[in-house]
Coordinates of C-alpha atoms in Angstrom, one line a residue:
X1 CA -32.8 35.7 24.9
X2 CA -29.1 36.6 24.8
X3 CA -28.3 34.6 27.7
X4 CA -29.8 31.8 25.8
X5 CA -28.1 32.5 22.6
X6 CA -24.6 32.5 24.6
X7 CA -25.5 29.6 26.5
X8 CA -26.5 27.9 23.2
X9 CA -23.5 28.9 21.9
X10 CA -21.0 27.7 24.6
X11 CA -22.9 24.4 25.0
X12 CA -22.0 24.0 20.6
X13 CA -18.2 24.6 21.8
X14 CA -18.2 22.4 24.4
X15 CA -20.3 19.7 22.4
X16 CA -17.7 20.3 19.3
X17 CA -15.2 19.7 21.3
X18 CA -15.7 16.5 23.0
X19 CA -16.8 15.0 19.2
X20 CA -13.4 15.9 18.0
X21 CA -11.5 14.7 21.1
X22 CA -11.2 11.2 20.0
X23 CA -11.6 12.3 16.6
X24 CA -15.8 10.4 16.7
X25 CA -16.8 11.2 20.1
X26 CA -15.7 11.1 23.9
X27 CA -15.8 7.1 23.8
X28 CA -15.0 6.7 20.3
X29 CA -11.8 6.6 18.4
X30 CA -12.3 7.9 14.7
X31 CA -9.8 6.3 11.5
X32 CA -10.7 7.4 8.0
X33 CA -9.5 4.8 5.0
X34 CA -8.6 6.5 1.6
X35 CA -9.2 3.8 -0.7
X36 CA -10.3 2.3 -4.0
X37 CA -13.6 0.6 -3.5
X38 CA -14.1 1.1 -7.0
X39 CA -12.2 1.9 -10.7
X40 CA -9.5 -0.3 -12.3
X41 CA -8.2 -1.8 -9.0
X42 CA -11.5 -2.8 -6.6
X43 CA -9.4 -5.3 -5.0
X44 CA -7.3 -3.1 -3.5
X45 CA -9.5 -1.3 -1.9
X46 CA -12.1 -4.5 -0.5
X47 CA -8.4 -5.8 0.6
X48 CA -7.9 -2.4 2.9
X49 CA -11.5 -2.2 3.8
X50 CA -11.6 -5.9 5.2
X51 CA -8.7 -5.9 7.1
X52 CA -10.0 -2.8 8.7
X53 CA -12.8 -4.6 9.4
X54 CA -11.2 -7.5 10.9
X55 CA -9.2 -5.4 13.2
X56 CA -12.5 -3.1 14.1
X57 CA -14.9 -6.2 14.7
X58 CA -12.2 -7.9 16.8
X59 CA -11.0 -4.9 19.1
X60 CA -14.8 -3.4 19.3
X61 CA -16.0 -7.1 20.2
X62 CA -13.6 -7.1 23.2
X63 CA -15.2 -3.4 24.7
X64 CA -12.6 -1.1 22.3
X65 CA -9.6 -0.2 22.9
X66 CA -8.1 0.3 26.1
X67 CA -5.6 3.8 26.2
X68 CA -4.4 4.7 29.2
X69 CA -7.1 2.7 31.4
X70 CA -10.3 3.6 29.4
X71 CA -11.9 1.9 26.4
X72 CA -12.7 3.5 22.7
X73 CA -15.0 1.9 20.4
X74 CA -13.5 2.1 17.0
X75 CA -15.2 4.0 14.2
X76 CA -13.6 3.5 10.4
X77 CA -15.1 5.5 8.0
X78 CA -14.5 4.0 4.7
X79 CA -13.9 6.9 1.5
X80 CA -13.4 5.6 -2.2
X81 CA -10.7 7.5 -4.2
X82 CA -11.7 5.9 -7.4
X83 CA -8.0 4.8 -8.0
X84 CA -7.9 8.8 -8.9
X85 CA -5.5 11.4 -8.0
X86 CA -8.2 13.9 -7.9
X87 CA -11.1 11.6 -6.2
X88 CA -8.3 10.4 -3.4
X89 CA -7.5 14.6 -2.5
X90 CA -11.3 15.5 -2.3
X91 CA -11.4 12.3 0.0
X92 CA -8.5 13.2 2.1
X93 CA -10.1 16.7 2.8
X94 CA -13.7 15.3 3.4
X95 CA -12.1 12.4 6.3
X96 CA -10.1 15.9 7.8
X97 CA -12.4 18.2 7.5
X98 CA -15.9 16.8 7.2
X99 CA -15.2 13.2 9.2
X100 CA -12.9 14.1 11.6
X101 CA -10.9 11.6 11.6
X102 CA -7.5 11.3 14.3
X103 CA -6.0 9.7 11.6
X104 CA -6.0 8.3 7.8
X105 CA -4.9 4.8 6.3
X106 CA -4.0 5.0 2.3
X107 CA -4.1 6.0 -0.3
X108 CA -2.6 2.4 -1.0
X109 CA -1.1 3.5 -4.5
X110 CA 1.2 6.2 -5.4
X111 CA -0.5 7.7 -7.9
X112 CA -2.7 8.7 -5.4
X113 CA -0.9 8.4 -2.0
X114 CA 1.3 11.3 -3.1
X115 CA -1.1 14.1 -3.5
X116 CA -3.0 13.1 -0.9
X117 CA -0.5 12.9 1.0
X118 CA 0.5 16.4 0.7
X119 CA -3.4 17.6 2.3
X120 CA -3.0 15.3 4.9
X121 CA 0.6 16.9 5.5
X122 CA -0.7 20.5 5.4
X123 CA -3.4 19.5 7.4
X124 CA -1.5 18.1 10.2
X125 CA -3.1 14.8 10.3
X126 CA -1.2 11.6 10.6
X127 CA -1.0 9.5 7.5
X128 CA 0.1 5.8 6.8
X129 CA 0.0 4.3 3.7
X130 CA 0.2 0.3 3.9
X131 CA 1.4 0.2 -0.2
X132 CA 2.9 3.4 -1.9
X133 CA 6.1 2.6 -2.4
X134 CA 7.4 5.9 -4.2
X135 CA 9.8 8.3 -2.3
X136 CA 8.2 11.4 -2.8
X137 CA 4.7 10.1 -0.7
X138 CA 6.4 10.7 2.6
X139 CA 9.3 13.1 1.5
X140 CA 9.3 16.5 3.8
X141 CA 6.6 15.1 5.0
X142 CA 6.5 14.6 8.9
X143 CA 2.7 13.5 8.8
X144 CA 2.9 10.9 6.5
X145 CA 4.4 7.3 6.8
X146 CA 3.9 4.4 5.4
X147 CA 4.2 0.2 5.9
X148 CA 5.8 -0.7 3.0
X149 CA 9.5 -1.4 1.7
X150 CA 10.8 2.1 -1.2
X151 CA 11.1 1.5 -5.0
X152 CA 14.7 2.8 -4.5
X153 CA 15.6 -0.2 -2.3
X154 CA 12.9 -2.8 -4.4
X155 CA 14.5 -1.7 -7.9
X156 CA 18.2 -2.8 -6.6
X157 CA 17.3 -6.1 -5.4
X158 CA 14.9 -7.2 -7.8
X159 CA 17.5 -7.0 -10.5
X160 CA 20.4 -8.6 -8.9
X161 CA 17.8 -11.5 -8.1
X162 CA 16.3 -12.0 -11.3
X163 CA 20.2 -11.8 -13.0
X164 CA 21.5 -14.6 -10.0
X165 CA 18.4 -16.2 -10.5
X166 CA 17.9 -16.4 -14.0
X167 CA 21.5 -15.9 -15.3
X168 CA 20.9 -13.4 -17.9
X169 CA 22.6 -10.2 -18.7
X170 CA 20.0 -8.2 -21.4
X171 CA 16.6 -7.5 -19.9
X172 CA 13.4 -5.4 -21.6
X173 CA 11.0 -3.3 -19.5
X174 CA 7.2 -3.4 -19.5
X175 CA 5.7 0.2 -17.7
X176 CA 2.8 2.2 -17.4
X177 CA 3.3 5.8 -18.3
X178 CA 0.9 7.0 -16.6
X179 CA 1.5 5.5 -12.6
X180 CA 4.0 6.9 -10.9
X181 CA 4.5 4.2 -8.8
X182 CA 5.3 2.1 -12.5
X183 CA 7.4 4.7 -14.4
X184 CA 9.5 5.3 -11.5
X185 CA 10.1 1.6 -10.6
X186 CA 10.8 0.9 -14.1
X187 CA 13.6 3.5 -14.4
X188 CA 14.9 2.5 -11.1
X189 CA 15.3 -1.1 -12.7
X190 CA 16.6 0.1 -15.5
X191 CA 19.5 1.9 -13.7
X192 CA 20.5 -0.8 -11.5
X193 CA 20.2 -3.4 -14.0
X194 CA 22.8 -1.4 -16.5
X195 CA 25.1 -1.3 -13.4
X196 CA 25.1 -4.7 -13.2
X197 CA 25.0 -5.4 -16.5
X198 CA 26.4 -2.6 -18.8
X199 CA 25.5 0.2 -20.9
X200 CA 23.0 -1.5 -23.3
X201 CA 21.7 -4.3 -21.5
X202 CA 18.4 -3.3 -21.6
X203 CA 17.5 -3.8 -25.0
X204 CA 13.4 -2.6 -25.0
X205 CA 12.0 -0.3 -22.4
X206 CA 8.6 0.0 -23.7
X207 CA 5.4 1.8 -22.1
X208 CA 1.8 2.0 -22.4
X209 CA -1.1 4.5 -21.3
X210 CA -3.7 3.6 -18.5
X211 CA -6.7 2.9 -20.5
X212 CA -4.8 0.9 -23.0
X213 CA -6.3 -2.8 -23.5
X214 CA -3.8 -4.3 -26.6
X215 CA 0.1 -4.8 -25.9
X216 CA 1.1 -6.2 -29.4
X217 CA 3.2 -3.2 -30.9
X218 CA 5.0 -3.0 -27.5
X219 CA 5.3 -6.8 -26.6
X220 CA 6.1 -7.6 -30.3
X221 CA 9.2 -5.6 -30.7
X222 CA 10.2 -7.0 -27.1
X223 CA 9.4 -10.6 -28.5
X224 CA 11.9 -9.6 -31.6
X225 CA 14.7 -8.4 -29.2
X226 CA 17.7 -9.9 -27.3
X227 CA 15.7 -9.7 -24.2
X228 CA 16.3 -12.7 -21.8
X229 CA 14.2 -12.0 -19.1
X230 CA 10.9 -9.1 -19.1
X231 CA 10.5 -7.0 -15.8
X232 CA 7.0 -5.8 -15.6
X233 CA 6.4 -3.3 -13.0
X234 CA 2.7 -3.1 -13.7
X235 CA -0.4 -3.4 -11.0
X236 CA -2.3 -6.7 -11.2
X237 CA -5.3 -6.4 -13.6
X238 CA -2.5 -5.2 -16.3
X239 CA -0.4 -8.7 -15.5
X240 CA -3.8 -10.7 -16.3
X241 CA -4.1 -8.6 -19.5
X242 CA -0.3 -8.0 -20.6
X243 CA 1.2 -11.4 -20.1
X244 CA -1.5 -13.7 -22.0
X245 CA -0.4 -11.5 -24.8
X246 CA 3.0 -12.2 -24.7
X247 CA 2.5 -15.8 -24.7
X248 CA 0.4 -15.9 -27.8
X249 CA 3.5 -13.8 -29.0
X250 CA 5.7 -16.5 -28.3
X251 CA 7.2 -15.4 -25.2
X252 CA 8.7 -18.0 -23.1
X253 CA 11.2 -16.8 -21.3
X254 CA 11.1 -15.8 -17.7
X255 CA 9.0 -12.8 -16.2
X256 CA 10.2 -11.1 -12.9
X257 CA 7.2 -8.7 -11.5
X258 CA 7.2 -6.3 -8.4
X259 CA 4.8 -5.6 -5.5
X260 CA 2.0 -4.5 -7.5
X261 CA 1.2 -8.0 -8.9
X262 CA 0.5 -9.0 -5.3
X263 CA -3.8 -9.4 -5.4
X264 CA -6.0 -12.2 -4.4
X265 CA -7.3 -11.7 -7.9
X266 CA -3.7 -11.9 -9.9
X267 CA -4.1 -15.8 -10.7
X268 CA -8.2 -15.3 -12.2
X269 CA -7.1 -12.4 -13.9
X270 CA -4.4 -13.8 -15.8
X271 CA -6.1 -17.1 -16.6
X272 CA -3.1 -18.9 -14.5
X273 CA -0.4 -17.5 -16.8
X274 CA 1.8 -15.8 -14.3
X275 CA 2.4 -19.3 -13.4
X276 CA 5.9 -20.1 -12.1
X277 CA 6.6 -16.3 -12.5
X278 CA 8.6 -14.1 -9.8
X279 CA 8.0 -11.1 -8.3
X280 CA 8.9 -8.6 -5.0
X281 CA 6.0 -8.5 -2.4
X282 CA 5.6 -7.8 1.1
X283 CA 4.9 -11.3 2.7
X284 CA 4.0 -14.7 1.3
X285 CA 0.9 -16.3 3.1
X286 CA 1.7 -20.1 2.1
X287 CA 3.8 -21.2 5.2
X288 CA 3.4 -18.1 7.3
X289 CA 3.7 -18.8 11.0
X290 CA 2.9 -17.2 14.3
X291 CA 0.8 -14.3 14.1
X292 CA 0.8 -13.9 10.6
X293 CA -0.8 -17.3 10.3
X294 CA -3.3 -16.1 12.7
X295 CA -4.4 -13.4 10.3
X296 CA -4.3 -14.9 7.5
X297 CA -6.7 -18.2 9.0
X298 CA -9.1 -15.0 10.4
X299 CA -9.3 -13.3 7.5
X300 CA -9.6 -16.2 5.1
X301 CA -12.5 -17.5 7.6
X302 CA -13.8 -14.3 7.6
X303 CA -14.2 -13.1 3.9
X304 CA -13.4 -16.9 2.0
X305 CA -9.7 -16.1 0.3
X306 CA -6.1 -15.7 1.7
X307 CA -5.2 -12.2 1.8
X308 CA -2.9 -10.4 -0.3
X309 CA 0.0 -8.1 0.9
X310 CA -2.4 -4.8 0.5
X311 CA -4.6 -6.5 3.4
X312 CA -1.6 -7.7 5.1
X313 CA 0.2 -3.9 5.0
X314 CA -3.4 -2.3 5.8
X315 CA -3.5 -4.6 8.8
X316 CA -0.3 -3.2 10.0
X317 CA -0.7 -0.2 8.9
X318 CA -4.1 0.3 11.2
X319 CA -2.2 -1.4 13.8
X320 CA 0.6 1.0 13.6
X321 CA -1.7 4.0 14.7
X322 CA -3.6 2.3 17.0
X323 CA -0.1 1.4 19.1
X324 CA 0.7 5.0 18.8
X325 CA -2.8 6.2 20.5
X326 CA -2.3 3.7 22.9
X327 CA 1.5 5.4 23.8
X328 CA 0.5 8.7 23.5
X329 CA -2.9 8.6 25.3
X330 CA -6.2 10.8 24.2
X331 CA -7.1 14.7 25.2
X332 CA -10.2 16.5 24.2
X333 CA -8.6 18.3 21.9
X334 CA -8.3 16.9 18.0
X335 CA -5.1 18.8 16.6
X336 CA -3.5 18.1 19.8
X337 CA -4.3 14.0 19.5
X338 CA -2.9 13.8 15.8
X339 CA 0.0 16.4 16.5
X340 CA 0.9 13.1 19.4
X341 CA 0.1 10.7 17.0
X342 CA 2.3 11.5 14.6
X343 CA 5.2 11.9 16.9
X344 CA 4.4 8.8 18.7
X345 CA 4.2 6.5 15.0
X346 CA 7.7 8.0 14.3
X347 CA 9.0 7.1 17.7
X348 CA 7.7 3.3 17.3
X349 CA 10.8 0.9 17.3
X350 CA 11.3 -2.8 16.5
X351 CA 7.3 -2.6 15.6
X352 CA 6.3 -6.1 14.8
X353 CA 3.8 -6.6 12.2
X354 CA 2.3 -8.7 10.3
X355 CA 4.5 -8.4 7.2
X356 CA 7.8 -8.1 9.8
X357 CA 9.7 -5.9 11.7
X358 CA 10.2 -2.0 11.4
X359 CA 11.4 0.6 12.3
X360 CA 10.9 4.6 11.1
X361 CA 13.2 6.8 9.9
X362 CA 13.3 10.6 9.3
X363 CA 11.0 10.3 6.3
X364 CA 8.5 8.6 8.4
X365 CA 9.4 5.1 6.1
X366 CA 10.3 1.8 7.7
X367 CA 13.3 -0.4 7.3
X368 CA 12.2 -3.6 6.2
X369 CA 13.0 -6.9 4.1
X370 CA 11.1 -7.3 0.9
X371 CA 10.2 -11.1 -0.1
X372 CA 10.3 -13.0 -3.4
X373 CA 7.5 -15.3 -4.2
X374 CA 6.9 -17.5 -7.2
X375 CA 3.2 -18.4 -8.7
X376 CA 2.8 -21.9 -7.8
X377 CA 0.8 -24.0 -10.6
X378 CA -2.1 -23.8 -8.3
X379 CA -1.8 -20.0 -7.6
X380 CA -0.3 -19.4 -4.5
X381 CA 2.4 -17.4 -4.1
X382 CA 5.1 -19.4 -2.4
X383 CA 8.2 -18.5 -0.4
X384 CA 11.4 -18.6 -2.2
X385 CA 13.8 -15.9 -0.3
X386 CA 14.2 -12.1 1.6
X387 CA 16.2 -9.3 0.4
X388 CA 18.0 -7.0 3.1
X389 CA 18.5 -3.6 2.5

């Protein structure tokens, strides 16, 4: 009976350990997604989960992935964080710990990318976000990366654009409170644009809280100010809300927006409002060539809409760690794949994705262009220049 029990035993070892090699299995190659599939910000998350999709239907269609001379069948295991700090830690243990996982894509907000982040760190298991664009999600942290463009580098030329573009020296400021990713955008804007500008030049800097529906007070003494121009670094569903209320205010002057306002759902929400608005993204889809194009036809086949820069950064993002497990190769040992994971992401150079070149720095973040787009009259979001670091 004890021989049994120790062969029992040694047969659980051996079985444990070729589950975890790949992180799903010795033919399998396991990637856990910490998303919102639900909460104030669905999109984001169906954007993530479908571009993983794409990518997993096309490579698994072809016999998996080939590293080092043998195939993998991808496995994507698809968590929702709720669009909650709390919901997107309990979700980053559960893909470690429970799932397995080699490594993790998202959380896609910083709100939510940045404690998480910090498990995934302890945990030794590569991260990449495709759309937190706060500092501290990848500061002193060697696990973590991410596919996106900082606020500290968005802030600077967002506000020398919208003054060249819009010729205007006094600015107000739109912000939720409660997102990190906002606050810290907003007072990144409001720095540069006073160095540009003056002491004084922003005249309202005005915030709201995250469950908040009516803008009046705040949009009213904007309205009544010297403002020129509004910057509103808000997410998407708070555009379709905020800036039909400033036009039954009477606002009509120009509205400069950042990365956040870049969903598939930005022009329904808004009832077409945002309308020959700016704002910073990641990519713009109309004219996109090469393979960008190619994306953007298979996704828009695939799921009936052009996707947004969250799908286009998750589609790099994924991409990112498959190219590392193709460099770095696959051992039967799980802390030992991610451990070469993550040096191999922060060794990629002159990495060509879909939303442009990059390469990594110490802080695991990529140096990249950021686009402007304007909101067409039809709703597309349309090409009008890059901005170099």
């Amino acid at each position: 009976m004890k021989k049994v029990t120790v062969f029992l035993g040694i047969f659980f070892l051996l079985t444990l350990s070729m589950v975890s090699a790949g992180g799903g299995g010795e033919n399998t190659i396991k990637i856990g997604f910490n998303i919102p599939l639900t909460g104030d910000s669905p999109m984001v998350g169906e954007g993530s989960k479908y571009a993983g999709e794409l990518i997993k239907n096309k490579i698994n269609a072809q016999g998996g992935l080939e590293v080092k001379g043998k195939k993998y069948l991808l496995d994507f295991i698809y968590v929702d964080n709720e669009l909650k700090a709390e919901s997107a830690v309990q979700a980053a243990i559960k893909l470690i710990e429970q799932d397995q996982v080699l490594a993790v894509i998202g959380p896609q907000g910083s709100g939510r990318a940045i404690p998480a982040g910090q498990i995934n760190n302890d945990n030794r298991t590569p991260m990449v976000s495709a759309w937190s664009t706060n500092p501290d999600t990848t500061k002193n942290r060697p696990y973590v990366f991410r596919a996106c463009f900082l606020d500290p580098f968005q802030a600077p030329v967002a506000a020398k654009f919208a003054k060249d573009q819009f010729k205007v020296t006094r600015t107000a400021i739109l912000y939720n409170l409660e997102d990190d990713y906002s606050k810290t955008l907003a007072e990144l804007y409001r720095d540069n644009w006073e160095k540009l500008n003056g002491p004084g030049s922003v005249v309202a800097f005005e915030s709201f809280g995250q469950r908040d529906q009516d803008f009046s007070v705040q949009l009213t003494r904007i309205v009544n100010s010297s403002a020129e121009m509004l910057y509103l670094p808000v997410y998407y569903n708070f555009v379709g809300l905020v800036v039909p209320q400033a036009k039954d205010l009477g606002w009509n002057k120009p509205i400069m927006g950042s990365d956040s306002w870049g969903s598939a759902d930005l022009w329904a929400l808004s009832k077409g409002s945002v309308a020959g608005y700016y704002f910073t993204t990641h990519y713009a889809a109309a004219g996109a060539v090469g393979k960008t194009k190619e994306f953007i036809d298979e996704y828009s086949t695939a799921y009936g809409y052009i996707p947004d820069d969250v799908a286009a950064l998750t589609h790099d993002a994924v991409m990112i760690v498959l190219e590392a497990i193709k460099n770095t190769g696959l051992t039967n040992n799980l802390q030992q794949n991610r451990d070469a994971i993550k040096n191999a992401i922060a060794a990629l150079k002159n990495y060509d994705g879909i939303t442009g070149k990059m390469n990594f720095n110490a802080e695991g973040d990529p140096e990249k262009d950021a686009v402007v787009v304007q909101v067409s009259n039809a709703g597309e979001f349309v090409y009008v220049t890059s901005l170099k670091p």
